[in-house]
Tab-separated table of C-alpha atoms in Angstrom:
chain	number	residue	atom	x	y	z
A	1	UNK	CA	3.141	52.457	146.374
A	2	UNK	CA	4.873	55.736	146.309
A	3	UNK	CA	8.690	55.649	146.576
A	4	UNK	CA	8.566	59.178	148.181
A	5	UNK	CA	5.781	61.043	149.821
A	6	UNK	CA	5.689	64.439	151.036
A	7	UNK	CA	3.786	66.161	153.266
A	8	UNK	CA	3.041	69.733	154.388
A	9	UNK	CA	6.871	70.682	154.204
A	10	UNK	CA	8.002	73.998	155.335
A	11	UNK	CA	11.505	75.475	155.910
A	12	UNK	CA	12.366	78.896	157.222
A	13	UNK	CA	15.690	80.257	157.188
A	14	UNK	CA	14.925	83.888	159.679
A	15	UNK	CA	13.025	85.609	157.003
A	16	UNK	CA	12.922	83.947	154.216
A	17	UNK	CA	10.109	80.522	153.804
A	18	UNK	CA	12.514	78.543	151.867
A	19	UNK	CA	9.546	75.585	152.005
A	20	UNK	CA	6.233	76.590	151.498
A	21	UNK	CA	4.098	73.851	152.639
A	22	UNK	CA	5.109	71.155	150.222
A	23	UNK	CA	3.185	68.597	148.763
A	24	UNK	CA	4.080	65.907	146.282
A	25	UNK	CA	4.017	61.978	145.835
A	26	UNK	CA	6.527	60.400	143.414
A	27	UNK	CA	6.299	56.872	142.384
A	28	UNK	CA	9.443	55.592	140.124
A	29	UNK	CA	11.696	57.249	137.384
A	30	UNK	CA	13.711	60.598	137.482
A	31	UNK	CA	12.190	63.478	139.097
A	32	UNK	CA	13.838	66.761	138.632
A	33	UNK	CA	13.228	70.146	140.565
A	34	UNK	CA	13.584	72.586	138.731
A	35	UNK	CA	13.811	76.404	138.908
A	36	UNK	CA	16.102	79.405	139.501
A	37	UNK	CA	18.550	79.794	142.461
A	38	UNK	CA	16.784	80.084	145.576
A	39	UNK	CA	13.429	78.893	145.105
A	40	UNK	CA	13.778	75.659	147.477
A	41	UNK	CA	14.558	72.876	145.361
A	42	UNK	CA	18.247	72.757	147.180
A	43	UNK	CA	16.434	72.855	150.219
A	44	UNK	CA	13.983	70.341	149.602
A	45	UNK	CA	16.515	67.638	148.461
A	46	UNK	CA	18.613	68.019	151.722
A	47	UNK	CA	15.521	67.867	153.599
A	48	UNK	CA	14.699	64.441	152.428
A	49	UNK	CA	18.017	63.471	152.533
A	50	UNK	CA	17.564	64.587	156.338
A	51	UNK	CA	20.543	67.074	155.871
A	52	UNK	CA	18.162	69.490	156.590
A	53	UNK	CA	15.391	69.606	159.652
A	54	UNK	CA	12.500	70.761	158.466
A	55	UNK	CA	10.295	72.831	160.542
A	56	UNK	CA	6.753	71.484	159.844
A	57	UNK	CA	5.825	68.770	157.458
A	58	UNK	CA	6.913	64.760	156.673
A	59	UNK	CA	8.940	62.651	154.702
A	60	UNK	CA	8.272	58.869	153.876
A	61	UNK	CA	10.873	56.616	151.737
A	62	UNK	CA	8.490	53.410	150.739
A	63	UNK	CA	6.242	52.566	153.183
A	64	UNK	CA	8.869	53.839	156.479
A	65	UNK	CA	8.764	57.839	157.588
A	66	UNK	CA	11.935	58.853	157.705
A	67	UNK	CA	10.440	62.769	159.002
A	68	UNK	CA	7.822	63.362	161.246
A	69	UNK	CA	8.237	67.122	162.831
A	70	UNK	CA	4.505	66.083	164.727
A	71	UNK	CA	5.840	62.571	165.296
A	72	UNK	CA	9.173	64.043	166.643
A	73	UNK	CA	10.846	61.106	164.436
A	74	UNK	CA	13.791	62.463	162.306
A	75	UNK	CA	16.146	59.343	160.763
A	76	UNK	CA	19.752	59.995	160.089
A	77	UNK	CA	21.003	60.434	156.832
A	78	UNK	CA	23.281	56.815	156.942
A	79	UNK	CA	20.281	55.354	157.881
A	80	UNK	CA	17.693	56.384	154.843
A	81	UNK	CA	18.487	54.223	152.503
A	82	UNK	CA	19.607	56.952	149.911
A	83	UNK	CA	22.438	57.710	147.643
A	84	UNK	CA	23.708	61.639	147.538
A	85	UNK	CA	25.531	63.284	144.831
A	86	UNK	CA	26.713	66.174	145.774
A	87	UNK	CA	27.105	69.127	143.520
A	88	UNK	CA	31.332	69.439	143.748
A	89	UNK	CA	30.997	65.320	144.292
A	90	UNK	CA	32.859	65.308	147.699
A	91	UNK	CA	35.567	63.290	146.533
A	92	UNK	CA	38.484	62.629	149.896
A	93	UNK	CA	41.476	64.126	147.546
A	94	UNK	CA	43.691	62.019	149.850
A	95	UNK	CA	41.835	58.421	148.979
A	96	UNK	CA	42.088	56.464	145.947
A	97	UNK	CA	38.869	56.172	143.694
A	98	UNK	CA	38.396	52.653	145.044
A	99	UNK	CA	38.820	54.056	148.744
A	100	UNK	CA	36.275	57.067	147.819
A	101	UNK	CA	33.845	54.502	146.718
A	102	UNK	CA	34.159	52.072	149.398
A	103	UNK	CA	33.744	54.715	151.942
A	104	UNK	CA	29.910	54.807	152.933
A	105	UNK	CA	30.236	50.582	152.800
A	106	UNK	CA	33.444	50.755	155.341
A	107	UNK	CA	30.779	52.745	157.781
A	108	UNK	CA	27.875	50.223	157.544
A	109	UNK	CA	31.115	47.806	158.210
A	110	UNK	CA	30.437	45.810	155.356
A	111	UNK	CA	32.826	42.513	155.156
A	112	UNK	CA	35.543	43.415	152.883
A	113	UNK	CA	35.414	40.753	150.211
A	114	UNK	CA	31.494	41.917	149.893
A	115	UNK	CA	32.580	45.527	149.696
A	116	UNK	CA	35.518	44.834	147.062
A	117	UNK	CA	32.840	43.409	145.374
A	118	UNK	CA	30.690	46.298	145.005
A	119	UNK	CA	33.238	48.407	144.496
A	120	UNK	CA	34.308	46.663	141.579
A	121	UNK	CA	30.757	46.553	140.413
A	122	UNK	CA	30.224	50.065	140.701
A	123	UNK	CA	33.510	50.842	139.013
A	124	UNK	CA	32.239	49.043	135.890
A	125	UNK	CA	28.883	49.762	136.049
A	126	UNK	CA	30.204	53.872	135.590
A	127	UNK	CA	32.891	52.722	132.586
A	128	UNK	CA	35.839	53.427	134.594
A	129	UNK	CA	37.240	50.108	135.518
A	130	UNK	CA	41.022	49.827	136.125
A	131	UNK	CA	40.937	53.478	137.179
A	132	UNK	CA	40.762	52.151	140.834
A	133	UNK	CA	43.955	53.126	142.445
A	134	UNK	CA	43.822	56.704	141.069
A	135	UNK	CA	43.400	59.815	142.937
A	136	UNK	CA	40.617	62.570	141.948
A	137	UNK	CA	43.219	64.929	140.917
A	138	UNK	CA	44.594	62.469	137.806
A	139	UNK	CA	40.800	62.266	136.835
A	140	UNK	CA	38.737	64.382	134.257
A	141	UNK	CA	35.892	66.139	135.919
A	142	UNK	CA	33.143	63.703	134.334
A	143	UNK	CA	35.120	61.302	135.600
A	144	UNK	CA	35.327	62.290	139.070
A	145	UNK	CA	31.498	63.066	138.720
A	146	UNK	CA	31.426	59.296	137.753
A	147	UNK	CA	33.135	58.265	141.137
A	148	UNK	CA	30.754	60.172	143.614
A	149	UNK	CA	27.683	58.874	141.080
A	150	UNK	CA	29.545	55.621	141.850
A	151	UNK	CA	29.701	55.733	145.463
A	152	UNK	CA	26.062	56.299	145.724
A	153	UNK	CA	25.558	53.134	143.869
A	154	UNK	CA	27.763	50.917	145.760
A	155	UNK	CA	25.169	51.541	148.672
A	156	UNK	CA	22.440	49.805	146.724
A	157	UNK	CA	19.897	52.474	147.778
A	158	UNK	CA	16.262	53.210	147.224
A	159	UNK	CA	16.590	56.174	146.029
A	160	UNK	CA	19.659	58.453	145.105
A	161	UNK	CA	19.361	62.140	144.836
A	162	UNK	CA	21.871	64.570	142.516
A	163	UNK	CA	22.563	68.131	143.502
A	164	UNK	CA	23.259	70.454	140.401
A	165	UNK	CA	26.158	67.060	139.657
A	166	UNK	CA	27.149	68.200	135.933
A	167	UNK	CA	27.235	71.959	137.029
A	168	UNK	CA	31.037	71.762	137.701
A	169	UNK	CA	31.462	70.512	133.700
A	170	UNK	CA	32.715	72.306	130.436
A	171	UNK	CA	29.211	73.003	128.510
A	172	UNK	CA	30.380	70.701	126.069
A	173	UNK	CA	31.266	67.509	128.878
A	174	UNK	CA	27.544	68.408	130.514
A	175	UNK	CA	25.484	68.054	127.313
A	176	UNK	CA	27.559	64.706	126.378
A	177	UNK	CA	26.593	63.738	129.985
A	178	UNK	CA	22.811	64.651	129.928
A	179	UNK	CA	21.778	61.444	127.884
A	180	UNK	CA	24.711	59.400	129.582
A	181	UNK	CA	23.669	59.958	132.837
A	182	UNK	CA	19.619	58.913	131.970
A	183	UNK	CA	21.233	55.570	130.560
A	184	UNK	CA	23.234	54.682	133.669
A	185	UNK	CA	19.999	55.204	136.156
A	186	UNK	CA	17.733	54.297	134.239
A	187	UNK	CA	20.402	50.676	133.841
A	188	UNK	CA	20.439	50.458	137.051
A	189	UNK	CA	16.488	50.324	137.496
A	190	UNK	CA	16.881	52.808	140.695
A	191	UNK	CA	14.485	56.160	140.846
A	192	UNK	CA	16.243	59.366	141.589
A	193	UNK	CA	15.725	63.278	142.219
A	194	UNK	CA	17.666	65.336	140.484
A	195	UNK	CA	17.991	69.571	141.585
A	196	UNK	CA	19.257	71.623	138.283
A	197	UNK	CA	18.343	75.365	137.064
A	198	UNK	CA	18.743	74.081	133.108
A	199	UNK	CA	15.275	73.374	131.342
A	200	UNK	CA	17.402	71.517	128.940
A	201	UNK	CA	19.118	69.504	131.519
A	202	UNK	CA	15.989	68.781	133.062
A	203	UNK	CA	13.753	67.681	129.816
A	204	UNK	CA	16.710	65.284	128.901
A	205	UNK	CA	16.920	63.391	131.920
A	206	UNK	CA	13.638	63.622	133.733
A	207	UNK	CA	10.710	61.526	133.599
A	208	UNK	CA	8.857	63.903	135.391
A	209	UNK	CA	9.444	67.504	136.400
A	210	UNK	CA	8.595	69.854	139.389
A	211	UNK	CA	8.785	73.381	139.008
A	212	UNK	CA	9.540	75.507	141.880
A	213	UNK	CA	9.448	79.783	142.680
A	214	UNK	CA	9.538	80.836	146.121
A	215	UNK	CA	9.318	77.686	147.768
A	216	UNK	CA	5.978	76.431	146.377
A	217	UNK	CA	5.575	73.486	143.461
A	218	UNK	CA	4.170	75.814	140.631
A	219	UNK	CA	3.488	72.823	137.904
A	220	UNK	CA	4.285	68.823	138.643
A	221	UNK	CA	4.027	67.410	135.042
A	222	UNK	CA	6.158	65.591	132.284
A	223	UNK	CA	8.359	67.375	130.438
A	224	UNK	CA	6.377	67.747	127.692
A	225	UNK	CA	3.350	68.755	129.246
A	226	UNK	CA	5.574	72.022	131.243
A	227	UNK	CA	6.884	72.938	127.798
A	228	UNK	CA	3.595	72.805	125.799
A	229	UNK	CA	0.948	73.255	128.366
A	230	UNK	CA	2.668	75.806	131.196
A	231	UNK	CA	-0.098	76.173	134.555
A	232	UNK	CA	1.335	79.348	135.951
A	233	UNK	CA	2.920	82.473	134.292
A	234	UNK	CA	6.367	82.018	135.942
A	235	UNK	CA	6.459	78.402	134.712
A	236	UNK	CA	5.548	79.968	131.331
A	237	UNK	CA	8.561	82.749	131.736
A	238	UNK	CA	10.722	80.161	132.512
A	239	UNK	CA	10.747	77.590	130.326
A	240	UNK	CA	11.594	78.069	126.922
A	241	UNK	CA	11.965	81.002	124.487
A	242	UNK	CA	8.642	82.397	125.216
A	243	UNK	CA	6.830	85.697	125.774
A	244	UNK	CA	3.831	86.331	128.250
A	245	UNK	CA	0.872	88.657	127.209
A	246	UNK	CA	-2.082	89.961	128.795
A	247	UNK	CA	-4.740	88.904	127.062
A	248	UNK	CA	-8.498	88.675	127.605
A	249	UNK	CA	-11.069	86.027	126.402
A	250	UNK	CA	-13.662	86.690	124.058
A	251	UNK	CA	-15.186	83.086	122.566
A	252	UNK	CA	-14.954	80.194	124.305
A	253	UNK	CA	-15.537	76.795	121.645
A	254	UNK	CA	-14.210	73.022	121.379
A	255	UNK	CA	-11.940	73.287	123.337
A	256	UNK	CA	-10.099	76.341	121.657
A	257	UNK	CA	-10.695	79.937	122.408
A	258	UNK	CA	-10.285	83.600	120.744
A	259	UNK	CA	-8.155	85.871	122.500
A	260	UNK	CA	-7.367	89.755	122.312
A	261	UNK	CA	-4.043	90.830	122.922
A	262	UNK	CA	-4.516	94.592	123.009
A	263	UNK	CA	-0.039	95.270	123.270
A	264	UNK	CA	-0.306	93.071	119.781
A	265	UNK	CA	-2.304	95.942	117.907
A	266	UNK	CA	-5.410	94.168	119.287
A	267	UNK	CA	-5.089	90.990	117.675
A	268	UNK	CA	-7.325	88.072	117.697
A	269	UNK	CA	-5.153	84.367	118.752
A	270	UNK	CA	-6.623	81.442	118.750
A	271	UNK	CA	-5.698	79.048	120.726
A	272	UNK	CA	-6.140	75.471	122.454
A	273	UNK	CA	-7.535	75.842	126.172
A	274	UNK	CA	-6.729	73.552	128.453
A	275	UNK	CA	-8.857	74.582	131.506
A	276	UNK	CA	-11.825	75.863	132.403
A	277	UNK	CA	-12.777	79.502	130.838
A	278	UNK	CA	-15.197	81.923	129.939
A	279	UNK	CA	-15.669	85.330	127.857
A	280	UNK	CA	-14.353	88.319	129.224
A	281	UNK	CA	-12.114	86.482	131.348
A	282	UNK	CA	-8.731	87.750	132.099
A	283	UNK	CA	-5.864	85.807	130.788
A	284	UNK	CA	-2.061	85.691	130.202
A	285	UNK	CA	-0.951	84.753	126.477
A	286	UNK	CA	2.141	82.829	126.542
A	287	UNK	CA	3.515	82.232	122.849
A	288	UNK	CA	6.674	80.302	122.095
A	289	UNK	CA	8.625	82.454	119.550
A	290	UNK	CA	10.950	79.643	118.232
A	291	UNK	CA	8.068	78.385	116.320
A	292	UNK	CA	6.717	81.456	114.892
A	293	UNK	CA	6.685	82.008	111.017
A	294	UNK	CA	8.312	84.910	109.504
A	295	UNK	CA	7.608	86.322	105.827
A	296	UNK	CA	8.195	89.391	104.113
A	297	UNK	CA	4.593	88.380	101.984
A	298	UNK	CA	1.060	88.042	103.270
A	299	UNK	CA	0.396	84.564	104.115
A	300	UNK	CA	-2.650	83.027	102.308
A	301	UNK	CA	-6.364	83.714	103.058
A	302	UNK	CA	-7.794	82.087	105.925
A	303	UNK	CA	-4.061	81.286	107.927
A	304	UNK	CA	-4.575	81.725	111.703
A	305	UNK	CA	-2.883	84.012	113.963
A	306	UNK	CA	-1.482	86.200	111.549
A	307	UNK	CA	0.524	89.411	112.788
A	308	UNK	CA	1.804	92.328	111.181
A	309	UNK	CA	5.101	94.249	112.189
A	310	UNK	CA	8.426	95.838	111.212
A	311	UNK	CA	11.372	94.084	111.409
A	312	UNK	CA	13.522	96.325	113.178
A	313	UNK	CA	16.855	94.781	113.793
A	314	UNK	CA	18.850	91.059	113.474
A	315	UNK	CA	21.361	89.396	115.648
A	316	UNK	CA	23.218	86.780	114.351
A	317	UNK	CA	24.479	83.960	116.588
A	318	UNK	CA	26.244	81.628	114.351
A	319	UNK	CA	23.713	79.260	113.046
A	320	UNK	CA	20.783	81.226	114.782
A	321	UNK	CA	19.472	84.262	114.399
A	322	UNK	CA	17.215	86.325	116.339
A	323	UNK	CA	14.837	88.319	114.332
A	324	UNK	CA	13.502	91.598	116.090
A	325	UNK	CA	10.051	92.925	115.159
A	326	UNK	CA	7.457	94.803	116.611
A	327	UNK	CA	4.321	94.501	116.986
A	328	UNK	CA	2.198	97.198	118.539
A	329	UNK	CA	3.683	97.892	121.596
A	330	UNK	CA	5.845	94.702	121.878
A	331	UNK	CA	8.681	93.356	120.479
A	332	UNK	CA	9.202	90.112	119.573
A	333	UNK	CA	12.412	88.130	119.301
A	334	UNK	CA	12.402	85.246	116.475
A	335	UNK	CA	14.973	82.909	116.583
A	336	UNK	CA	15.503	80.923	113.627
A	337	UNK	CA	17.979	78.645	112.706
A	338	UNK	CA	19.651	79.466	109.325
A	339	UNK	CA	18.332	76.113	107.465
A	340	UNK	CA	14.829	76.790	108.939
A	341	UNK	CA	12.248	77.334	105.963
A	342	UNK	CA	9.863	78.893	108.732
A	343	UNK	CA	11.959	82.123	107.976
A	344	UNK	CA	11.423	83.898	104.343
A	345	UNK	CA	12.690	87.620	104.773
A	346	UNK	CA	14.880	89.279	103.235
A	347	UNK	CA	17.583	90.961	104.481
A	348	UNK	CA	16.394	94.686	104.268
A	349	UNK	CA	12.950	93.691	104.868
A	350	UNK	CA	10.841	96.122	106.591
A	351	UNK	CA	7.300	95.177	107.326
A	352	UNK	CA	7.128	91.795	107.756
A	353	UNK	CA	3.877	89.003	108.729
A	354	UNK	CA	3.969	86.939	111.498
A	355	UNK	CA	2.218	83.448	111.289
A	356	UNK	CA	1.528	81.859	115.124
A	357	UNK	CA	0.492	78.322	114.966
A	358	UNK	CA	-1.823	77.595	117.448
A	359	UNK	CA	0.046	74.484	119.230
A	360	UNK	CA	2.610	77.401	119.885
A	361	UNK	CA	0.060	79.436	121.849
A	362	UNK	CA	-0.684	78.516	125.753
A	363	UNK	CA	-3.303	80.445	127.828
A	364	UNK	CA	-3.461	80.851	131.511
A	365	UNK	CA	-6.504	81.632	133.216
A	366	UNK	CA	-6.819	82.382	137.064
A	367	UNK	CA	-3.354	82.535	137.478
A	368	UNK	CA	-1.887	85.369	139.567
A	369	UNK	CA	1.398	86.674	137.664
């Protein structure tokens, strides 16, 4: 059974449908949504944490609706049996960590030996044991992220859901806490959602992704599957250092197909299809540039997806660089990093050959843009 099922769920907010109809099931594991700011993910996670009253649509937890807009049955947010991190972790400045983590069991009026228990239990379960009688303010911010994540545990829920939590951390603090942050739910056994705007964040800790743009689900996939096999074109602008290409279909065969990008001096890709296609079908071209070959030589006889162009300008970046050259009427942007062997130019070179494998090339078909 599904541990969350949505149905039909739309928000507006005056003008703007911050919900468009929203669909999904999700059955264990991290979930993330992602996307840019205002494109409903916010919006969605509030709504099924019944912050939020949606105005069309439902919301089950398990097997019990916790939203019903037809049913006219809307459960409280104590009552869901949910865990919320939110994204500046709502810590009472005036309560100790042990008092900040006890509070959601103090209003269920748990006993008090059985929430000292859990409090404890939390405490240790986060790595920050001993640090109970300490206020936020004499805490680092990954440790006062730990306290709210904490909190939410204590409750034992279903389900916890994380707003943007590692948004308020130095870059540095936020990538350590990426993989940490996996590890501890996925410890605890619990399934969560998880609202960011970083792909990175996103492919580290999810299971699962949902991509959102103007309050629809664009793509619903695994990480890997967004990355290498985007369904829409704003998925495929979004994720990833890639570039999107009108393109049009000219052979369709096993599974691959030929493609003409006239902006590319007219070039012929080839590339895997996943759908369903046919000549002289319209399509967009989305190829990832980080795994593009560069070469101041012609590349042997017979290599696939070769491109000619001028290199018309570098940027370095530490150890990356981002390699300018055009092609026809587009420019491409290489970035390489300075051990990669996929890079052999020199640096005055002028014309310069492009080799495109075809695992780097995606094509959409039937896709508005």
């Amino acid at each position: 059974m599904a541990i969350l099922k949505i149905e039909g769920l739309t928000k507006r907010f005056k003008d703007l449908k911050a919900l468009d109809n929203v669909s999904f099931e999700f059955e264990k594991g991290i979930l993330s949504f992602l996307g840019p700011s205002g494109c409903g993910k916010t919006t969605l996670l509030r709504s099924i944490a019944g912050l939020e009253i949606p105005d069309a649509g439902s919301i089950a937890i398990g097997d019990k609706i916790q939203t019903s807009i037809e049913k006219g049955i809307l459960v409280p947010p104590y009552s869901r049996e949910i865990g919320f991190v939110f994204q500046n972790y709502a810590l009472w400045p005036h309560m100790t960590v042990f008092k900040n983590i006890a509070f959601g069991l103090n209003l269920r009026k748990i006993p008090e030996q059985e929430t000292r228990s859990k409090v404890m239990a939390a405490l240790d379960l986060v790595g920050l044991s001993g640090r109970e009688d300490r206020y936020p303010s004499q805490l680092s911010g990954g440790q006062q992220q730990r306290v709210a994540l904490a909190r939410s545990l204590a409750l034992e829920p279903r389900l916890i859901l994380l707003d943007e939590p590692l948004s308020n951390l130095d870059a540095k603090l936020r990538e350590e806490m990426r993989g940490e942050l996996r590890k501890l739910i996925k410890k605890v056994g619990i399934s969560a959602l998880y609202v960011t705007h970083d792909q990175d964040e996103a492919f580290t800790i999810s299971d699962a992704v949902i991509v959102m743009e103007n309050g629809k689900i664009l793509q619903y996939a695994s990480p890997d599957e967004i990355y290498n096999h985007p369904a829409h074109p704003f998925v495929a602008s979004f994720i990833g250092h890639s570039t999107l290409i009108d393109g049009k279909i000219v052979r369709v065969e096993n599974g691959q197909c030929v493609v003409v990008v006239p902006e590319l001096s007219e070039a012929r890709l080839v590339s895997p299809l996943a759908g369903p296609a046919r000549p002289g079908d319209a399509c967009k071209v989305v190829i990832r540039l980080s795994e593009i070959q560069l070469s101041h030589e012609p590349f042997p006889d017979g290599t696939l997806n070769v491109l000619e162009g001028q290199m018309t300008g570098r940027e370095f970046r530490g150890g990356l660089t981002d390699h300018r050259v055009q092609v026809g009427a587009r420019e491409l942007v290489v970035t390489s990093h300075k051990l990669c062997p996929m890079v052999r130019v020199g640096a005055d070179a002028g014309r310069t050959f492009l080799s495109i494998d075809k695992s780097a090339i995606s094509v959409i078909v039937g896709q508005p843009t």
